[in-house]
mmCIF file of C-alpha atoms and ligand atoms in Angstrom:
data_model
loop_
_atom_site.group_PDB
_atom_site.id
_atom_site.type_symbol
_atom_site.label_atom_id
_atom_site.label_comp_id
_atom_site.label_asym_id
_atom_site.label_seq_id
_atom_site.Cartn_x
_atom_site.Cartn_y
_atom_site.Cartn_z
ATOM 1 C CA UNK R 21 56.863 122.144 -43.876
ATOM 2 C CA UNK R 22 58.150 121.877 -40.079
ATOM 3 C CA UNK R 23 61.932 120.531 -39.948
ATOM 4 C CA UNK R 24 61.589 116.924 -38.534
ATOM 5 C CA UNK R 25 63.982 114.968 -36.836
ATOM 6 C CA UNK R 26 66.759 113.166 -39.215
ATOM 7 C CA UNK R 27 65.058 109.813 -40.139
ATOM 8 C CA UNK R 28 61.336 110.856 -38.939
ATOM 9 C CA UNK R 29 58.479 110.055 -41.460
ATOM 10 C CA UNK R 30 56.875 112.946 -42.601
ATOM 11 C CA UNK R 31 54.561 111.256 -45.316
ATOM 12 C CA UNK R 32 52.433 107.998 -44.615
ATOM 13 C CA UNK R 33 50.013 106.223 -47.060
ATOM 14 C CA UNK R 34 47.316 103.582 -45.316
ATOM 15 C CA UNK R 35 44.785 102.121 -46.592
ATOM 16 C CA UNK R 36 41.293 104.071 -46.079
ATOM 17 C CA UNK R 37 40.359 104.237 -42.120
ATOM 18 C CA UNK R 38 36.898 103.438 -40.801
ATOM 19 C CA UNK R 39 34.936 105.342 -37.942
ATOM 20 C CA UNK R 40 33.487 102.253 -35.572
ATOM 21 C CA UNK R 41 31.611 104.632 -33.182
ATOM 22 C CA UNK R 42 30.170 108.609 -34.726
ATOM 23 C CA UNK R 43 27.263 110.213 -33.778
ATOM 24 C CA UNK R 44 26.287 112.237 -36.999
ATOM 25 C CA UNK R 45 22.694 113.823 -35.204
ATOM 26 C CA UNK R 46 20.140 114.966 -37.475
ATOM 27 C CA UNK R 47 18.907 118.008 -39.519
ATOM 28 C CA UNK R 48 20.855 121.096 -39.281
ATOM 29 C CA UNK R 49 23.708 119.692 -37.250
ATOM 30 C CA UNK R 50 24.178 117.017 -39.136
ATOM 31 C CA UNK R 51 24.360 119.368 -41.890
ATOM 32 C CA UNK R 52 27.262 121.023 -40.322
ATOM 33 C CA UNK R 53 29.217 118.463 -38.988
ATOM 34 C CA UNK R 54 28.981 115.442 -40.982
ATOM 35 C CA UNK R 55 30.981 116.192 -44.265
ATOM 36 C CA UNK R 56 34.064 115.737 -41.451
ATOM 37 C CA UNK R 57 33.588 112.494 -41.059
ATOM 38 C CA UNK R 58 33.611 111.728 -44.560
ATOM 39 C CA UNK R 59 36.450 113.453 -45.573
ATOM 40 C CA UNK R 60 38.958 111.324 -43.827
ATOM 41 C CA UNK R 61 36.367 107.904 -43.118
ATOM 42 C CA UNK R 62 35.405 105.316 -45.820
ATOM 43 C CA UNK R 63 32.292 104.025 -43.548
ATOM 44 C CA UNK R 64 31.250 104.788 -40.183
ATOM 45 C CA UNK R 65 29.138 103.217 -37.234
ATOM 46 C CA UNK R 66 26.399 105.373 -36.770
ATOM 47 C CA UNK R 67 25.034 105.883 -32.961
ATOM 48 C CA UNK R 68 21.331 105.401 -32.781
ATOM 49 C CA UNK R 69 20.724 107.862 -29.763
ATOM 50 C CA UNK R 70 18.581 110.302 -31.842
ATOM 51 C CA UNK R 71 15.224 111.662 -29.791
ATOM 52 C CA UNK R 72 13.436 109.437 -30.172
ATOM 53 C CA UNK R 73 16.432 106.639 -30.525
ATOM 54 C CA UNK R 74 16.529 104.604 -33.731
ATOM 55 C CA UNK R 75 14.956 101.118 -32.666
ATOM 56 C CA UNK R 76 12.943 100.049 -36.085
ATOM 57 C CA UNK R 77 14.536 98.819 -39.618
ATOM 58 C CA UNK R 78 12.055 101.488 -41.229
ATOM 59 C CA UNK R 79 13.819 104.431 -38.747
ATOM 60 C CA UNK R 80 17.393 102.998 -39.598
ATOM 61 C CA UNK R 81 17.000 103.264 -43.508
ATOM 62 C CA UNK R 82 15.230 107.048 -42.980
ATOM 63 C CA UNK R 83 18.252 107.997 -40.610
ATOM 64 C CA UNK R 84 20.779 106.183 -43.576
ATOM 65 C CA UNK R 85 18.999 108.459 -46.273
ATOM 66 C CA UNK R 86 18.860 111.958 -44.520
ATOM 67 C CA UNK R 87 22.655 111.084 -43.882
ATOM 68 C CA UNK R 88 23.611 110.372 -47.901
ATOM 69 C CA UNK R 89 21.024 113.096 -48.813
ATOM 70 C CA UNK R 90 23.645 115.366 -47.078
ATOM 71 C CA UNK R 91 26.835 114.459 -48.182
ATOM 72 C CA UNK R 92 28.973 116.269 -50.444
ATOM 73 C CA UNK R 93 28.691 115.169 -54.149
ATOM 74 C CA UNK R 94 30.990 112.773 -55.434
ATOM 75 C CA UNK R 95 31.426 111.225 -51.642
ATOM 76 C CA UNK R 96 32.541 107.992 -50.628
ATOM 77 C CA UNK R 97 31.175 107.372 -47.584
ATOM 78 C CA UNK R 98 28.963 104.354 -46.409
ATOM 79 C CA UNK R 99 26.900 105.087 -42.781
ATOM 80 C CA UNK R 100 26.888 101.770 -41.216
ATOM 81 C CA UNK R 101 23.372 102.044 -39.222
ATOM 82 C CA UNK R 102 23.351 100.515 -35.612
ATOM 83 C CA UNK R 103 19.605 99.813 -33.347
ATOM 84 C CA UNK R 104 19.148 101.032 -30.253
ATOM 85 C CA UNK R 105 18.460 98.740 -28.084
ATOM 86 C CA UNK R 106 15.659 98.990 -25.157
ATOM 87 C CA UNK R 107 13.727 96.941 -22.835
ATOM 88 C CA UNK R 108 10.692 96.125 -25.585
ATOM 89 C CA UNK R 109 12.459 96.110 -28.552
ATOM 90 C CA UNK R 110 11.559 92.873 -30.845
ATOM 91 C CA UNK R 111 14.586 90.293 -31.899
ATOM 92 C CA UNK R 112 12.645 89.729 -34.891
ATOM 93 C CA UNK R 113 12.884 93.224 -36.219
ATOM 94 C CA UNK R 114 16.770 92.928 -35.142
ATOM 95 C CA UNK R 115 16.861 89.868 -36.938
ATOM 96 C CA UNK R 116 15.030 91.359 -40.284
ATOM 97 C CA UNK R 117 17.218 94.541 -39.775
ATOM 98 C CA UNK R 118 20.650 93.087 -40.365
ATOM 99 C CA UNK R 119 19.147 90.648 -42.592
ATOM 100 C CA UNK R 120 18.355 93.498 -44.894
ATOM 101 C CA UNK R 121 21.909 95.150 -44.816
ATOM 102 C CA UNK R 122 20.731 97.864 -42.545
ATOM 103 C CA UNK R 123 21.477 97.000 -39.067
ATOM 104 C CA UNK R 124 25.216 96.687 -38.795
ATOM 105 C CA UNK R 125 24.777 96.382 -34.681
ATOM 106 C CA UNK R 126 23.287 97.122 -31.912
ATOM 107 C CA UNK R 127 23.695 99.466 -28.927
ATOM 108 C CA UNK R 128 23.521 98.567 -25.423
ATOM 109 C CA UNK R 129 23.167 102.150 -23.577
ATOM 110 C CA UNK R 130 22.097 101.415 -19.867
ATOM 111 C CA UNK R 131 19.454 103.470 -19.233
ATOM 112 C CA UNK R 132 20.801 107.555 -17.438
ATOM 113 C CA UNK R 133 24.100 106.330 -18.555
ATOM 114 C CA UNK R 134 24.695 109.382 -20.957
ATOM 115 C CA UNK R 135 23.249 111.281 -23.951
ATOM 116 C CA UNK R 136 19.405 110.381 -24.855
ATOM 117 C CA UNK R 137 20.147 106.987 -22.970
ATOM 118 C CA UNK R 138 16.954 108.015 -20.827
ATOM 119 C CA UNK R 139 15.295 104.809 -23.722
ATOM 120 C CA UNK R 140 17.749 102.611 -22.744
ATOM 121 C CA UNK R 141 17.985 99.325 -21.294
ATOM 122 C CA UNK R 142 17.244 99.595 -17.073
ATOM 123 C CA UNK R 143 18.122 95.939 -16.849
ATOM 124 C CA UNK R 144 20.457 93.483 -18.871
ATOM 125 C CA UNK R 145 18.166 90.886 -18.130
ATOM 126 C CA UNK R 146 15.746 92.106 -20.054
ATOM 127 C CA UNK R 147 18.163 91.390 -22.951
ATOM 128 C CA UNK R 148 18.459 88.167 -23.042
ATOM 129 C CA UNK R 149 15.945 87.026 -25.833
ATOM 130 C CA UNK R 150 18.174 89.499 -28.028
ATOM 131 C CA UNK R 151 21.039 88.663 -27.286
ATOM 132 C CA UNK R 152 20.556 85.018 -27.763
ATOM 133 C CA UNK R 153 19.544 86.337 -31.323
ATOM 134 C CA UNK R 154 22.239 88.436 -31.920
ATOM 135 C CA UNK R 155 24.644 85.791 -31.033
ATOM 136 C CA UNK R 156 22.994 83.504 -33.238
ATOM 137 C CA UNK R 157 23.050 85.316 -36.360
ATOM 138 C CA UNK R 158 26.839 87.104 -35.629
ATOM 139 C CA UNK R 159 25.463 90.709 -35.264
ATOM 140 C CA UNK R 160 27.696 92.391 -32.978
ATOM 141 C CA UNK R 161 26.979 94.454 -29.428
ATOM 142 C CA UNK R 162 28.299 97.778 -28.932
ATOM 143 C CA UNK R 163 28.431 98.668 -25.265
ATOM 144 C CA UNK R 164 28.132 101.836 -23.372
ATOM 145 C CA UNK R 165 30.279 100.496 -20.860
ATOM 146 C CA UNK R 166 29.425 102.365 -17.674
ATOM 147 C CA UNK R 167 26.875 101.668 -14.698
ATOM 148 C CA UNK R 168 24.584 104.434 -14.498
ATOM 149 C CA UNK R 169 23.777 104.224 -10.685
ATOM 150 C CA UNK R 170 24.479 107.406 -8.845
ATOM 151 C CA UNK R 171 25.586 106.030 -6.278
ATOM 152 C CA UNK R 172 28.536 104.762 -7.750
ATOM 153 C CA UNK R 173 31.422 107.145 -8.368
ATOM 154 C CA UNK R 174 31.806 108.608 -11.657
ATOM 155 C CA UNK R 175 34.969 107.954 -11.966
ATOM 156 C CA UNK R 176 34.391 104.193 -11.133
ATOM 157 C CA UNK R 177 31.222 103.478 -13.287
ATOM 158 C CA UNK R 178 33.506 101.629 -16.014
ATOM 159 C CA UNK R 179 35.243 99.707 -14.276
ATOM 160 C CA UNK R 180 32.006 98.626 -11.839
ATOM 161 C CA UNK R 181 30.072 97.761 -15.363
ATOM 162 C CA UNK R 182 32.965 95.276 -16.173
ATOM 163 C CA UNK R 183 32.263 93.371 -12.889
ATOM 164 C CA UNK R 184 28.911 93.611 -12.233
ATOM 165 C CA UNK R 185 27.410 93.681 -16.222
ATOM 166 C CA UNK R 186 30.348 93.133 -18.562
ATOM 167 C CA UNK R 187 31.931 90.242 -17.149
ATOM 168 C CA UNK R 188 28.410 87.957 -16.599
ATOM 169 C CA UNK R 189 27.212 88.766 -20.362
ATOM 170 C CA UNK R 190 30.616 87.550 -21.391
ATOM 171 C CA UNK R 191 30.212 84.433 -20.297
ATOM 172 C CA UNK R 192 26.447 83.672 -20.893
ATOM 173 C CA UNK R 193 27.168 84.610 -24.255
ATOM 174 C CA UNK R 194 30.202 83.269 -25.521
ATOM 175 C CA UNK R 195 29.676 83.448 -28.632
ATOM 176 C CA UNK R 196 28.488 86.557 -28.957
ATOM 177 C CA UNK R 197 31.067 89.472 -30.659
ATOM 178 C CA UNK R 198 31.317 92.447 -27.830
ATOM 179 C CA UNK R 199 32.700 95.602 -29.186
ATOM 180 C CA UNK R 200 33.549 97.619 -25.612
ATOM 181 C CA UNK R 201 32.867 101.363 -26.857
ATOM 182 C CA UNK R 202 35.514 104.163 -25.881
ATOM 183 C CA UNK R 203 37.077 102.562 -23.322
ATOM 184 C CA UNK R 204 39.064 105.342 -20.524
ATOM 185 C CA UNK R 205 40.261 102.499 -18.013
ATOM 186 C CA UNK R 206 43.477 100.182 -17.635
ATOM 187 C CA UNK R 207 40.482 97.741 -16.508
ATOM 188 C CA UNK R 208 38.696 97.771 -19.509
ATOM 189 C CA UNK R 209 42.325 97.414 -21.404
ATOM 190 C CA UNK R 210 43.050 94.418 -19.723
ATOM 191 C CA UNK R 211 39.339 92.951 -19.430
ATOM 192 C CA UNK R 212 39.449 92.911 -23.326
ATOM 193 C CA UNK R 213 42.761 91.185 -23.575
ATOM 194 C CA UNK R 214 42.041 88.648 -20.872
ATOM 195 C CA UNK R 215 38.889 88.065 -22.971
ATOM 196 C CA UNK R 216 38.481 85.602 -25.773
ATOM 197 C CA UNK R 217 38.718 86.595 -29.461
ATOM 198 C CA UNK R 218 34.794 87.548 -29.435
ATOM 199 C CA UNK R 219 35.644 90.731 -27.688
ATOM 200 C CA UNK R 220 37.239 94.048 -29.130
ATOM 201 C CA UNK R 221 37.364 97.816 -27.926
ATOM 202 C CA UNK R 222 37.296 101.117 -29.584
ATOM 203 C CA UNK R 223 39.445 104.127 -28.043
ATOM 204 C CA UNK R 224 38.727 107.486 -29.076
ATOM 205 C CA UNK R 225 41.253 110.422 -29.936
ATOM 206 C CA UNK R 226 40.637 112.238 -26.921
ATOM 207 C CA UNK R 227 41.270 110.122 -24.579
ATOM 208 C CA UNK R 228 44.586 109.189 -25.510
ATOM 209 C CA UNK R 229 45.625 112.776 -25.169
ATOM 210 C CA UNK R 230 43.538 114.319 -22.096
ATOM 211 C CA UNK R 231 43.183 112.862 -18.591
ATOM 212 C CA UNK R 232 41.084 114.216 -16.228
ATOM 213 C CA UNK R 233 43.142 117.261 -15.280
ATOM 214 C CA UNK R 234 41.819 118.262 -18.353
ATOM 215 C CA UNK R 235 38.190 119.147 -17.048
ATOM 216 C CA UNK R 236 39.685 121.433 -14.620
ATOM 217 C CA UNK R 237 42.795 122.912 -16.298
ATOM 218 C CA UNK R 238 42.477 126.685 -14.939
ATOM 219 C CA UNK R 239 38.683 126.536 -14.593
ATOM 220 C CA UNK R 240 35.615 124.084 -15.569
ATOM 221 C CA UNK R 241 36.286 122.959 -19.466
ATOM 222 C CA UNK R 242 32.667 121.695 -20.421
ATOM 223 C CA UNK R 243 34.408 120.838 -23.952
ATOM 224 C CA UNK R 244 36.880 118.284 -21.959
ATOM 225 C CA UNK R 245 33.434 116.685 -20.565
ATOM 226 C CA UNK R 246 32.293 113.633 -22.382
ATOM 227 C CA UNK R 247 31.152 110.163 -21.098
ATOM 228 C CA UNK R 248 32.891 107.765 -20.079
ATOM 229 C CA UNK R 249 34.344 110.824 -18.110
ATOM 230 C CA UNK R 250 38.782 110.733 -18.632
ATOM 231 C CA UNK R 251 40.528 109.267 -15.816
ATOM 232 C CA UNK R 252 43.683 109.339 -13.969
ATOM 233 C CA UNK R 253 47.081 109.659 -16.348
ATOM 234 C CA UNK R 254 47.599 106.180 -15.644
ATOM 235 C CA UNK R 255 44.481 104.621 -17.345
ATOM 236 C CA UNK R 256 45.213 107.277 -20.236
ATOM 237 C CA UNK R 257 48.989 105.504 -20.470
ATOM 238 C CA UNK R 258 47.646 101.928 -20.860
ATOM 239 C CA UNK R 259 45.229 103.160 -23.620
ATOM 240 C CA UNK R 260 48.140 104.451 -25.245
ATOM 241 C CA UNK R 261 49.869 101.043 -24.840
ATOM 242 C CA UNK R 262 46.606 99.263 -25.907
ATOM 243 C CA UNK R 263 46.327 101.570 -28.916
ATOM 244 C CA UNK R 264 49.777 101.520 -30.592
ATOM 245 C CA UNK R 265 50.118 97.790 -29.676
ATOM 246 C CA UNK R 266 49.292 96.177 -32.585
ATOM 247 C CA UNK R 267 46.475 93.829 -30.862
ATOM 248 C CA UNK R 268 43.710 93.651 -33.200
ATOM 249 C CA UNK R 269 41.031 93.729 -30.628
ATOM 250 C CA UNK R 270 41.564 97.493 -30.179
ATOM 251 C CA UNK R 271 40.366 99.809 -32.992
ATOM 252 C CA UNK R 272 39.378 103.314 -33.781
ATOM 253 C CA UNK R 273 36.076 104.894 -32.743
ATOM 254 C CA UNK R 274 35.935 108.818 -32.960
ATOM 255 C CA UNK R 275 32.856 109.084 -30.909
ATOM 256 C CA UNK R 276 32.769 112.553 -32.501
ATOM 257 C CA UNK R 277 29.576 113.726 -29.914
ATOM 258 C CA UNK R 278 29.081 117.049 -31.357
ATOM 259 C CA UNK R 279 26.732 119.725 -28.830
ATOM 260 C CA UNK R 280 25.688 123.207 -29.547
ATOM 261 C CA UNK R 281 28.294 125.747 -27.767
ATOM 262 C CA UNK R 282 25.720 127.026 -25.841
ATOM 263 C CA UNK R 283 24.287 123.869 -24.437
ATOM 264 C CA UNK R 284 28.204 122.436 -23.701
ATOM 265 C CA UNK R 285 28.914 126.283 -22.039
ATOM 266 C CA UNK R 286 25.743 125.964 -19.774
ATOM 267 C CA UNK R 287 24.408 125.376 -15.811
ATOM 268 C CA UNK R 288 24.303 121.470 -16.834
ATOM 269 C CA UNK R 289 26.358 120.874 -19.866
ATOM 270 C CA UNK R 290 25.808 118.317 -22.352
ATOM 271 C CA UNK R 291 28.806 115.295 -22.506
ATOM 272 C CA UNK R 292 30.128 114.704 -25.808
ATOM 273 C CA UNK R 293 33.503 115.773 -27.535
ATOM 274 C CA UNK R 294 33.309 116.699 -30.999
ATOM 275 C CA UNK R 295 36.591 115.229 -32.411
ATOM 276 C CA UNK R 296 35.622 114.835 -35.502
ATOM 277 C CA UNK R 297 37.443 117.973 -37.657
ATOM 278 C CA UNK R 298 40.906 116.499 -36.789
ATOM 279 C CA UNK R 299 40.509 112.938 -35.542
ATOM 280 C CA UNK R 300 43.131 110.882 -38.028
ATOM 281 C CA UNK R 301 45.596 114.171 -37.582
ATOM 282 C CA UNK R 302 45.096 113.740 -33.737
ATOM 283 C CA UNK R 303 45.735 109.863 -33.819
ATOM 284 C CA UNK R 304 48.441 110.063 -35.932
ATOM 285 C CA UNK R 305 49.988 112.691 -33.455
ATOM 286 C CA UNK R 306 49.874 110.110 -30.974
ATOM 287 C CA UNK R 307 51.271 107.370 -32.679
ATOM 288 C CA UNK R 308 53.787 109.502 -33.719
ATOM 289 C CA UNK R 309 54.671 110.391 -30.552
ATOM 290 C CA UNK R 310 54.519 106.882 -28.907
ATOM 291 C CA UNK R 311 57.243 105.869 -31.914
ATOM 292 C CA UNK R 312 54.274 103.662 -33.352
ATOM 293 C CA UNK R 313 53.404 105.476 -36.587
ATOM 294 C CA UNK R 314 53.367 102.004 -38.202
ATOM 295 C CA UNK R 315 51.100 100.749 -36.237
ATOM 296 C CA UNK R 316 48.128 103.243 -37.170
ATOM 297 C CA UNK R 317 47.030 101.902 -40.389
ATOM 298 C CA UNK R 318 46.111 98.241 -38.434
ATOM 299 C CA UNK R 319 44.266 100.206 -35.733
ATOM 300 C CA UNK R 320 42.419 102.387 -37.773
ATOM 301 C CA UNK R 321 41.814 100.494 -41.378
ATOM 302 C CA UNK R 322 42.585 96.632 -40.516
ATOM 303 C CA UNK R 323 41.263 95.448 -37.080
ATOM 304 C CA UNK R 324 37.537 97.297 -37.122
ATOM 305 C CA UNK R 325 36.172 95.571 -40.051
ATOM 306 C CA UNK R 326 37.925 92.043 -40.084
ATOM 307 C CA UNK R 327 36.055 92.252 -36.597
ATOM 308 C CA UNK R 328 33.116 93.269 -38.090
ATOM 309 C CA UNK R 329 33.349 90.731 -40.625
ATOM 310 C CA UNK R 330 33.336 93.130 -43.562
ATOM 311 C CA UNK R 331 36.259 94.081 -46.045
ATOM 312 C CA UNK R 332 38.653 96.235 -46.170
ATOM 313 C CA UNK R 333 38.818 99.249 -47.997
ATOM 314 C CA UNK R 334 40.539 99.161 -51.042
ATOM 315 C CA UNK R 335 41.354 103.245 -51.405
ATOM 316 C CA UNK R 336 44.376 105.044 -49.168
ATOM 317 C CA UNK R 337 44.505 108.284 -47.211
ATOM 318 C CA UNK R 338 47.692 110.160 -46.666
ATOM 319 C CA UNK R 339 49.414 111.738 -43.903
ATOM 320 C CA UNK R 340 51.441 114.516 -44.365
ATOM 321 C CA UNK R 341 54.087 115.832 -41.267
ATOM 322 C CA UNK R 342 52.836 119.538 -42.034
ATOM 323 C CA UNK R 343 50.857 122.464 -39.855
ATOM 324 C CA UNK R 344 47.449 121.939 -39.473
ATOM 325 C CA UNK R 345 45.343 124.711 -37.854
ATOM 326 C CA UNK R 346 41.887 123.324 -36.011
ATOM 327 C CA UNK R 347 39.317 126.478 -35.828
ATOM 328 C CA UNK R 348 38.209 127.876 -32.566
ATOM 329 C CA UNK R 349 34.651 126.865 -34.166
ATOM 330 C CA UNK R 350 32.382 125.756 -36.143
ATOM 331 C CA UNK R 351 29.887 127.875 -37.146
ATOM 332 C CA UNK R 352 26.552 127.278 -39.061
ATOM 333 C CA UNK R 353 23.310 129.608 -39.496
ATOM 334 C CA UNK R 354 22.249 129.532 -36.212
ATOM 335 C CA UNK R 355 24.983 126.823 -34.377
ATOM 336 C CA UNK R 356 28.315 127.092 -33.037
ATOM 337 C CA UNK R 357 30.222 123.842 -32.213
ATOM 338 C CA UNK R 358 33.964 123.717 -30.427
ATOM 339 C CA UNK R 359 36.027 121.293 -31.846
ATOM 340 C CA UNK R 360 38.470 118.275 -29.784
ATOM 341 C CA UNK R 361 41.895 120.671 -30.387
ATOM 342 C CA UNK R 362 40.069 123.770 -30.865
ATOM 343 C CA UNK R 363 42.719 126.867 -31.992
ATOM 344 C CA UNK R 364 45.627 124.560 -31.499
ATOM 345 C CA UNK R 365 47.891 123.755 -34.251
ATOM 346 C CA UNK R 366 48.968 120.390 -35.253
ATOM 347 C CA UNK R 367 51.963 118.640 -36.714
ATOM 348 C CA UNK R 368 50.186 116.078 -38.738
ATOM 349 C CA UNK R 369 47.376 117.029 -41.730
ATOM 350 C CA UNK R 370 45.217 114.183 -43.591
ATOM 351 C CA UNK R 371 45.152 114.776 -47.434
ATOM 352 C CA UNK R 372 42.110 114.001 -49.003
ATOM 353 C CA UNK R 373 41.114 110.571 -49.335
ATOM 354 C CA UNK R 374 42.110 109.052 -52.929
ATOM 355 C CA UNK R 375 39.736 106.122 -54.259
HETATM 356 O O1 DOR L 20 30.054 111.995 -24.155
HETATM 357 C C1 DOR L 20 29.211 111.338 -24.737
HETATM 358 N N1 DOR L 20 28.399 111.909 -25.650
HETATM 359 N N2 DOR L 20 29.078 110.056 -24.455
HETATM 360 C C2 DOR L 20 28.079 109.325 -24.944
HETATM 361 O O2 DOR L 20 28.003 108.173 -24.617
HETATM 362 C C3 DOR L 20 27.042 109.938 -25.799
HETATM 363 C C4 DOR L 20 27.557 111.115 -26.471
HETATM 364 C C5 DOR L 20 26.488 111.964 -27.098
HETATM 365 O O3 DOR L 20 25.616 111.419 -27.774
HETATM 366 O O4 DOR L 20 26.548 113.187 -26.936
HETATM 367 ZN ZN1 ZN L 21 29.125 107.685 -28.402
#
């Protein structure tokens, strides 16, 4: 056990966290990867952007059972399943989805934004029938909150979405709950709190410890590259501030965006940062080191699901102030994935969750 400074916590109890943004992917990867999630997560928001994207009730409850078919025995882990939505999908079969317990939410990925987004929605007009739905019956909206128009600079695409996209849905739909996903701008921090009570944000782990000095530290770092890209130190600050603030309408969402080494390492490399392996250990470093380690368990156990509209958990994780060594890799049959972290070791380690 590291010495710690006189009067430092070096042991903290919460309540069981929830992951309110993971892509899991499928078959072998998923195999790999997913048993992270639900060693340290109660239930998790599962992304839809699978090839081809999950858009029907019928491909939501396949996805949910090749998930639990996967997991450890004796897990605890509940994949909340999200559609993906696109210019012709039905609000009926949204409707019937979350009806039926399966669809927790939808995703709004404008179409070239990112990842498999090539399905995705080209125009938010073409939303509105859903929308209205989705307002109507409380399902919430998880947004990929960037413009995907190349003309735009990367850098800029969030906080151009909040003008142009963001700010008119917010006010046609008033009533409808908005969770902003991974936000990387002091825009999108203070869009949300200007915002009524209807909108919330997630922030990952990443990026409130890399800016964007981070792609280019040395040389290119294609496992520093995820979307929204980071931005200057300053936006990373207010994220911080946002984080460790106690305001409810910010919450924890991994996107843990796991990519083959080879296809991250490449001519064109994929965006996506797989945090996953040592998110709570890298959030609690943070709040530890913004002085805020009692604010954790409300950002990452209280605020997602009274948003949501679901309880809380009723188990506890604990933190211990002790070494904890992330691996270079992780490495499957035939897959090698680089972890947010990777070979670094860090002061905080996540015991096993305790029901
Ligand atoms: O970096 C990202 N990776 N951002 C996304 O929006 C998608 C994700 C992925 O699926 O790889
Ligand atoms: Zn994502």
């Amino acid at each position: 056990m590291p010495a710690s400074e006189p009067n430092a916590i070096d042991e903290l109890t919460i309540r069981e966290p929830d992951d309110w943004h993971l892509h899991v992917r499928d078959d072998d990867m998923m195999a790999l990867i997913a048993h992270y999630s639900a060693r340290q997560f109660a239930r998790a928001i599962i992304m839809p952007n699978l090839v081809p994207p999950v858009t029907t009730v019928a491909a939501a409850e396949a996805y949910r059972d090749r998930i639990l078919a996967i997991m450890p025995d004796g897990h605890r882990f509940t994949p909340l399943m999200t559609a993906y939505l696109t210019d012709e999908i039905d609000p009926d079969e949204v409707e019937r989805g979350h009806g039926e317990g399966v669809f927790t939410a939808c995703k709004l990925y404008p179409a070239g934004a990112t990842t498999n987004s090539a399905f995705g929605v080209t125009d938010v007009r073409n939303m509105h029938g859903v929308l209205e739905r989705m307002q109507k019956i409380g399902m919430p909206l998880l947004v990929h909150g960037e413009v995907a128009s190349k003309d735009i600079d990367i850098f800029d695409r969030e906080a151009v979405f909040l003008e142009k996209v963001l700010g008119p849905m917010r006010s046609d739909f008033p009533d409808l709950k908005i969770v902003l996903e991974h936000i990387t701008t002091a825009d999108s921090v203070a869009f949300v709190q200007s915002a009524g009570a209807n909108t919330a944000a997630t922030i990952t782990p990443h990026h409130l410890r890399i800016d964007r000095n981070a792609l280019f530290d040395g040389g290119m770092r294609p496992h520093a590259y995820c979307l929204p890209v980071a931005k200057r130190a300053h936006h990373r600050t207010a994220l911080r501030q946002a984080a460790v603030s106690g305001d409810p309408k910010f919450f924890l969402g991994t996107d843990s965006a796991p990519h083959p080494r080879k296809d991250k390492e490449s001519d064109c490399g994929c965006a996506g940062i797989f945090c996953a392996p040592a998110a709570l250990e890298s959030y609690a470093l943070t709040f530890d080191e913004e002085g805020a380690l009692d604010k954790l368990e409300g950002f990452a156990s209280e605020f997602g699901p009274r948003f949501y509209g679901l309880p809380l958990n009723e188990g506890t994780i604990t933190l211990k102030r002790d070494d904890f060594a992330v691996p270079d890799a992780i490495t499957g049959k035939d897959l090698s994935v680089v972890p947010f972290h990777a070979g670094e070791t860090l002061k905080w380690r996540a015991m096993d969750r305790a029901a």
